[in-house]
mmCIF file of C-alpha atoms in Angstrom:
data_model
loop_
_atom_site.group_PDB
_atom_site.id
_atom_site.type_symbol
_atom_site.label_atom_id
_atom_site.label_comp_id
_atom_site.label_asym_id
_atom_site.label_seq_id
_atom_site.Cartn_x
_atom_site.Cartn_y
_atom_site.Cartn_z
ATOM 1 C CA UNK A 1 -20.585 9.045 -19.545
ATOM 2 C CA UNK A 2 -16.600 8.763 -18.994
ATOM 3 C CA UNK A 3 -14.771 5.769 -19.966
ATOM 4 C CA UNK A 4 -11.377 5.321 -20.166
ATOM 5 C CA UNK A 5 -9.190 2.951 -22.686
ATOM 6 C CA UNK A 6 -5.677 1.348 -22.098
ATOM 7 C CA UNK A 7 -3.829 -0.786 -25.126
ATOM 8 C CA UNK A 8 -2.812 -2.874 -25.186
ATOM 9 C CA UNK A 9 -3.636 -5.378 -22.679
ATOM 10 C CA UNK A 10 -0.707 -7.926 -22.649
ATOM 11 C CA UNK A 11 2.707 -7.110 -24.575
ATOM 12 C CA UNK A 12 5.635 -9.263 -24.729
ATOM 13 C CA UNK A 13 9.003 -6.994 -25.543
ATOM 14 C CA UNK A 14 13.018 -7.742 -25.914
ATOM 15 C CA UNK A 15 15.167 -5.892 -23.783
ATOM 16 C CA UNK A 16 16.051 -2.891 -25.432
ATOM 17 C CA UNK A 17 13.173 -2.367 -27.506
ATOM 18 C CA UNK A 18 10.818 0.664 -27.763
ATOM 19 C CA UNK A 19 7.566 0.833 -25.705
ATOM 20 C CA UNK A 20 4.717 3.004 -26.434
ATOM 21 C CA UNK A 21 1.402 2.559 -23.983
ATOM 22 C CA UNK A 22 -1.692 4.759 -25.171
ATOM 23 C CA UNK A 23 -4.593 6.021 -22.613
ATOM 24 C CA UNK A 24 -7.435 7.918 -23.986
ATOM 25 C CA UNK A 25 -10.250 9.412 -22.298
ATOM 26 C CA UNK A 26 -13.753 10.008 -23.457
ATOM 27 C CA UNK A 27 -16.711 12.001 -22.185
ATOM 28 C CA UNK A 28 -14.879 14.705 -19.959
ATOM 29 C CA UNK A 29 -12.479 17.734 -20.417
ATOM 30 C CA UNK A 30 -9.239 18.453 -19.295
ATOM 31 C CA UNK A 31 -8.413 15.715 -17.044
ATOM 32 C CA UNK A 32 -5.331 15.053 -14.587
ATOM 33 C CA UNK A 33 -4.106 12.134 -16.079
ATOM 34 C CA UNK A 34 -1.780 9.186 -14.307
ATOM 35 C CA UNK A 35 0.269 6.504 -15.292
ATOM 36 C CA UNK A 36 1.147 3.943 -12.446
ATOM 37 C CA UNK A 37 2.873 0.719 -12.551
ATOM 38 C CA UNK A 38 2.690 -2.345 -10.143
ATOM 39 C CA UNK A 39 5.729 -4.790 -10.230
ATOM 40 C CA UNK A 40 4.063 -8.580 -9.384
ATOM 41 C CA UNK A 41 2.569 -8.854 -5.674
ATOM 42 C CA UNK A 42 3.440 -5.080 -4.796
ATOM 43 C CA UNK A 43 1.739 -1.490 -5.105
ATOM 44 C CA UNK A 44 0.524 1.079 -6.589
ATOM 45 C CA UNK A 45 4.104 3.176 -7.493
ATOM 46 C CA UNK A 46 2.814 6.418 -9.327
ATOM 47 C CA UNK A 47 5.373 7.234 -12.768
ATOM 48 C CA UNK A 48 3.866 10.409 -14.219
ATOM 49 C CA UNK A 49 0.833 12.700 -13.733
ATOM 50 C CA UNK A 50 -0.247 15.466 -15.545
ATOM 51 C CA UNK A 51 -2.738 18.167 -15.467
ATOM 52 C CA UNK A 52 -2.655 19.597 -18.708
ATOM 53 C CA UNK A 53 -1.405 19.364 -22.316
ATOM 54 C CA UNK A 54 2.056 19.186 -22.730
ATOM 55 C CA UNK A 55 2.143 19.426 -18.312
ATOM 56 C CA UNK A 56 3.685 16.149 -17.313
ATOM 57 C CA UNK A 57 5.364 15.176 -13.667
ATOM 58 C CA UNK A 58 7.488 12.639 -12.811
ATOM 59 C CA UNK A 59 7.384 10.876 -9.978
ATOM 60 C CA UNK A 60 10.538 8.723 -10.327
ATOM 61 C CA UNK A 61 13.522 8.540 -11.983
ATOM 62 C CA UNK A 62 13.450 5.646 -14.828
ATOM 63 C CA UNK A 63 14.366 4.654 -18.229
ATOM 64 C CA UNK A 64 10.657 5.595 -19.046
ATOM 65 C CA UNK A 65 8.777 8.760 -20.634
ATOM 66 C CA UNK A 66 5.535 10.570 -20.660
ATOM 67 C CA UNK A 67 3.734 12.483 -22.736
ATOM 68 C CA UNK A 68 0.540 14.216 -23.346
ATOM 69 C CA UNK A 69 0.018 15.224 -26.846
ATOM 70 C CA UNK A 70 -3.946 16.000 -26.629
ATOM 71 C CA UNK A 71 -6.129 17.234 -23.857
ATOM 72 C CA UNK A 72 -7.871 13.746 -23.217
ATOM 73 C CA UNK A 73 -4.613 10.981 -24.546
ATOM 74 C CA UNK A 74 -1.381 9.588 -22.333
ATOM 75 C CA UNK A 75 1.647 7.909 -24.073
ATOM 76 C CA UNK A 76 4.083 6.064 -21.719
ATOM 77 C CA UNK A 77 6.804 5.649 -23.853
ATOM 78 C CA UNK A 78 10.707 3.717 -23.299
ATOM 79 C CA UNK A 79 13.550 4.431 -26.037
ATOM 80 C CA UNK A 80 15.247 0.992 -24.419
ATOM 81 C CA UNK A 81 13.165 -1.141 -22.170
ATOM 82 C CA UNK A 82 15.417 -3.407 -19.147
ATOM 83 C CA UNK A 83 13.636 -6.311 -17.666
ATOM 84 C CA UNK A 84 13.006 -4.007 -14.486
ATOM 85 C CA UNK A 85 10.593 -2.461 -16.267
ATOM 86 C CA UNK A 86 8.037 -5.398 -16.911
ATOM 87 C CA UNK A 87 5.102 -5.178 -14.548
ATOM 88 C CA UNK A 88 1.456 -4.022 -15.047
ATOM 89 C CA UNK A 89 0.962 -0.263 -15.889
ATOM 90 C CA UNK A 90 -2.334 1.619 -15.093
ATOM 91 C CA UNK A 91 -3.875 4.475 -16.298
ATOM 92 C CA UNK A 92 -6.021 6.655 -14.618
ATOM 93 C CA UNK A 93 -7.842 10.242 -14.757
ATOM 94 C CA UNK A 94 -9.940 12.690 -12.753
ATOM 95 C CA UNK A 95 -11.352 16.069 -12.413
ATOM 96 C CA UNK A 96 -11.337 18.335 -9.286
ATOM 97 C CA UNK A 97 -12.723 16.567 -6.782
ATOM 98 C CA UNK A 98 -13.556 13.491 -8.110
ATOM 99 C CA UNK A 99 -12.177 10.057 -6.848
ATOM 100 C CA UNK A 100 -9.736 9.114 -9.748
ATOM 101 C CA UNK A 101 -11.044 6.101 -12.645
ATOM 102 C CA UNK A 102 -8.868 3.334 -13.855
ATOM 103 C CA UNK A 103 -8.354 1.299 -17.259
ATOM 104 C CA UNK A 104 -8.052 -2.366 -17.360
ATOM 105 C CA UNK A 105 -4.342 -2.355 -17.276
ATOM 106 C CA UNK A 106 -0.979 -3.581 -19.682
ATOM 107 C CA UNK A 107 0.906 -6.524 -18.697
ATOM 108 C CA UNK A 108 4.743 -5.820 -19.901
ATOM 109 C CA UNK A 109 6.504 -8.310 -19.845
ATOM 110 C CA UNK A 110 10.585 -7.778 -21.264
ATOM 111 C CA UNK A 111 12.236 -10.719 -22.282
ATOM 112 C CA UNK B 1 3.317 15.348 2.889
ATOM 113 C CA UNK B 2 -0.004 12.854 2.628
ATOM 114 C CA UNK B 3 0.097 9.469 3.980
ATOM 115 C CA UNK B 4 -1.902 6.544 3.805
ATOM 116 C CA UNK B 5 -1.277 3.475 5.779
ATOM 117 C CA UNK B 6 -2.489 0.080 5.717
ATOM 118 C CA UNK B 7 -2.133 -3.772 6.296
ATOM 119 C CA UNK B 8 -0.294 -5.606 3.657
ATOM 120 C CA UNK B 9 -1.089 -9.291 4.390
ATOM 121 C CA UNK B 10 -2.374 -11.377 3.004
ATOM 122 C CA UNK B 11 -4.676 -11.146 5.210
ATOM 123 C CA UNK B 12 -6.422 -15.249 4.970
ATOM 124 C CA UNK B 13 -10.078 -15.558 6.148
ATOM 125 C CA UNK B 14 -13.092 -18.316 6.045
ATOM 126 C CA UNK B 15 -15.839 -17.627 4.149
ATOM 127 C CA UNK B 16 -18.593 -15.629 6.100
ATOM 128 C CA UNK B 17 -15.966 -14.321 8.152
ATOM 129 C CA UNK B 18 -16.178 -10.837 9.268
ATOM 130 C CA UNK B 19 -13.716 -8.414 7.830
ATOM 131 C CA UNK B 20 -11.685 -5.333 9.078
ATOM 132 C CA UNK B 21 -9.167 -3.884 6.665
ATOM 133 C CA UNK B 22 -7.217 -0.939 8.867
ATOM 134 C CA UNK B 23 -6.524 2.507 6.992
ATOM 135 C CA UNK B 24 -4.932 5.542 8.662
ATOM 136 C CA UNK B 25 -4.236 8.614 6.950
ATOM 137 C CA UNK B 26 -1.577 11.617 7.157
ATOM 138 C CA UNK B 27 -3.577 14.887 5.631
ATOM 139 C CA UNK B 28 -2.923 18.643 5.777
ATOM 140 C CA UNK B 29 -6.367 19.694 5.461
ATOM 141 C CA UNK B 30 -9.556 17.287 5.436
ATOM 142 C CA UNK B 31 -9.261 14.604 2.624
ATOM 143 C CA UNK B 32 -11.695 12.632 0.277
ATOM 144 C CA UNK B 33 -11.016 9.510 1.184
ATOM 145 C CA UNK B 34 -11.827 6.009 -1.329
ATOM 146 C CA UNK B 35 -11.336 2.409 -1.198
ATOM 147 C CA UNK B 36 -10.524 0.778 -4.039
ATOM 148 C CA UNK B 37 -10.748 -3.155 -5.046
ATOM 149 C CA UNK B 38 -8.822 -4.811 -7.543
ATOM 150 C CA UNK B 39 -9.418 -8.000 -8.981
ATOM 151 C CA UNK B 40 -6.886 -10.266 -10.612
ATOM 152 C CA UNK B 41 -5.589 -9.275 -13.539
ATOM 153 C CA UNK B 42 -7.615 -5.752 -13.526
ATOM 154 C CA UNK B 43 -7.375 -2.314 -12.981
ATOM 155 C CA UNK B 44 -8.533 -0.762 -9.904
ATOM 156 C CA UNK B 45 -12.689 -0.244 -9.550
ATOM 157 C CA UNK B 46 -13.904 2.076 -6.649
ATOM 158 C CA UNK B 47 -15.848 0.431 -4.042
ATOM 159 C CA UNK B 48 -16.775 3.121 -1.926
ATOM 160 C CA UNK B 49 -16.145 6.198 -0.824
ATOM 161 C CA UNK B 50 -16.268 9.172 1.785
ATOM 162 C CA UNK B 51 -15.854 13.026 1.283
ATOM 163 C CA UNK B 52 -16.259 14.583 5.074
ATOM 164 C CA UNK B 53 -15.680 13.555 8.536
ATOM 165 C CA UNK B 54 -18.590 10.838 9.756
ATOM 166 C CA UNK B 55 -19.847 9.965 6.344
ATOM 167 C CA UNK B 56 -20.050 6.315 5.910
ATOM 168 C CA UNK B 57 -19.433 4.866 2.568
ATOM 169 C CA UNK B 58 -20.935 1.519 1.877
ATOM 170 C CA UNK B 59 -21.433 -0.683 -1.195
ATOM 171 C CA UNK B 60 -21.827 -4.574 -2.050
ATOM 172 C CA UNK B 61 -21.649 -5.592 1.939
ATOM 173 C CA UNK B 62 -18.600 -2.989 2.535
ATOM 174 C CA UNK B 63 -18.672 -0.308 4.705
ATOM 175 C CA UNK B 64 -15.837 2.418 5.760
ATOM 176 C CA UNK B 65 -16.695 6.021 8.046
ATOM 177 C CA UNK B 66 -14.955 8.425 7.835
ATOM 178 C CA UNK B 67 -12.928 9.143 11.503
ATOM 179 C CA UNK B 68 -11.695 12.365 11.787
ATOM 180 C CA UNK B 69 -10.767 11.819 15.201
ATOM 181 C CA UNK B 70 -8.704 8.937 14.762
ATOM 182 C CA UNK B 71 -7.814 10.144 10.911
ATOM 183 C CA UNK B 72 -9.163 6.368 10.162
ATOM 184 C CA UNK B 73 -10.715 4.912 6.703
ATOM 185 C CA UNK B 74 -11.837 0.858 7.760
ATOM 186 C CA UNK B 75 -12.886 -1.330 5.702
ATOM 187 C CA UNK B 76 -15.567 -3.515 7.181
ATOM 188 C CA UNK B 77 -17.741 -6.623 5.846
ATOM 189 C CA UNK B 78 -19.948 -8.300 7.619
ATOM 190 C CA UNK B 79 -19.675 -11.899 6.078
ATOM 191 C CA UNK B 80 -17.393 -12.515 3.435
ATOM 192 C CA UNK B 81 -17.402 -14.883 -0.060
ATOM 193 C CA UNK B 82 -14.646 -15.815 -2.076
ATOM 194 C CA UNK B 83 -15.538 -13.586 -4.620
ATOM 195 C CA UNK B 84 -14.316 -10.958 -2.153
ATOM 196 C CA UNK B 85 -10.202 -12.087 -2.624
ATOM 197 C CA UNK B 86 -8.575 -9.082 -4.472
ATOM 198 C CA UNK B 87 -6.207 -6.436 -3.302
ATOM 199 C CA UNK B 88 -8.232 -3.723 -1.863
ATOM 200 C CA UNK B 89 -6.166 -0.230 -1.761
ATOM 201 C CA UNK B 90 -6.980 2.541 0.954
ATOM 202 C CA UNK B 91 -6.340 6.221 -0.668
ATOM 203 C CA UNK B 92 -7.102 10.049 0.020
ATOM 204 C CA UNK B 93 -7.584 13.147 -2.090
ATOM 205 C CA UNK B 94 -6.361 16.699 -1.092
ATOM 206 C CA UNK B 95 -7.729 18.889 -3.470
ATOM 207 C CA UNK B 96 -5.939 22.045 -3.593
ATOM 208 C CA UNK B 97 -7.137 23.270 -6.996
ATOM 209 C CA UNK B 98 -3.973 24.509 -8.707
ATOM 210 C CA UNK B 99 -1.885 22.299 -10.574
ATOM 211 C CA UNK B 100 -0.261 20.365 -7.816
ATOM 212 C CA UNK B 101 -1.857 16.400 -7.657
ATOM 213 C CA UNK B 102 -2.922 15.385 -3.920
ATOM 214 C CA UNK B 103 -4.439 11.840 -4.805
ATOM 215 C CA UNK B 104 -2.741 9.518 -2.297
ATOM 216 C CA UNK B 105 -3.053 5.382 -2.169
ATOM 217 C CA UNK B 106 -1.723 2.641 0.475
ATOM 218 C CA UNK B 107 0.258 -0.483 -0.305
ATOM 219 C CA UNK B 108 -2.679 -2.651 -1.169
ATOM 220 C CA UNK B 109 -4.102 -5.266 1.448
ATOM 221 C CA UNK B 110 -4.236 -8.787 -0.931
ATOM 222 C CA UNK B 111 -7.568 -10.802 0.864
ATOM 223 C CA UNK B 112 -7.971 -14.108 0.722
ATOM 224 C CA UNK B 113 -10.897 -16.136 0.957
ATOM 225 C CA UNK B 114 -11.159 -20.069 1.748
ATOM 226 C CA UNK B 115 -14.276 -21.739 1.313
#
């Protein structure tokens, strides 16, 4: 079966730090993979998809960075986080017509 | 482009109310169409689903059909608990095969539940 893991869960950061989020997926092959973020009491706003090694949208404009360095692993990355950026980020994946599978979430907070 | 709209709330109900969480969608084509629950503090878990016009999805005392007609997605329960409060998100898939995404989600509707 699929699962999907997200680390870490909570993270505390100083402005102007690096941030580096993993997602890796087991048990399935070539993937779209997502990377969402939900700022507190608000929805779903989609940062970066991709649907393929190295293949990597992005949805909005931001002081953040994707990238997808193996077929079944997501990096969110920052070279400089801002407090804007704290919220709770979400990975997901799916394949063709499938509905789309979350992990359990990061909560960023920058301080 | 695809749309999905829904209620925001919060949306405040007794226990063993009966629910209705509205959903309309904006599709080119005929979506797959999902709700979603999330609970505090965790990522989103699919509560049911629907992949063609009149199918009802339906799961833990939920239920949601499909209306082409009226390009609606409902969520309905019949009597709700407490353990029910969580954001519940409407969303839609157009899958076009190639590389372009077509996975679509609403605001979120956050439910509450008072004993």
């Amino acid at each position: 079966s699929q699962t999907i893991h997200q680390w870490p869960a909570t993270l505390v950061q100083p402005v102007g730090s690096p941030l580096s989020l993993e997602c890796t997926v087991e048990g399935t092959s070539n993937p779209n993979l997502y990377w969402y973020r939900q700022a507190a009491g608000r929805g779903l706003q989609l940062l970066f998809y991709s649907v393929g090694i190295g293949q990597i949208s992005s949805e909005v404009p931001q002081n953040l960075s994707a990238s997808r360095p193996q077929d079944r692993q997501f990096i969110l990355s920052s070279k400089k986080l801002l407090l804007s950026d704290s919220g709770f980020y979400l990975c997901a994946w799916r394949l063709g017509t499938t509905e789309a599978f979350f992990g359990q979430g990061t909560r960023l907070t920058v301080v | 482009g695809n749309s999905v709209t829904q209620m925001e709330g919060p949306v405040t109900l007794s226990e063993e109310a009966f629910l209705t969480i509205n959903c309309t969608y904006t599709a080119t084509g005929y979506p797959s169409l999902f709700w979603y629950v999330q609970y505090p503090g965790e990522g989103l878990q699919l509560l049911l689903k629907a992949t063609k016009a009149d199918d009802k999805g339906s799961n833990k005392g939920f239920e949601a059909t499909y209306r082409k007609e009226t390009t609606s997605f409902h969520l309905e329960k019949g009597s709700v608990q407490v353990s029910d409060s969580a954001v519940y998100f409407c969303a839609l898939l157009m899958y076009s095969g190639g590389g372009a995404d077509g996975l679509t989600f609403g605001k979120g509707t956050h439910l509450i539940i008072q004993p």
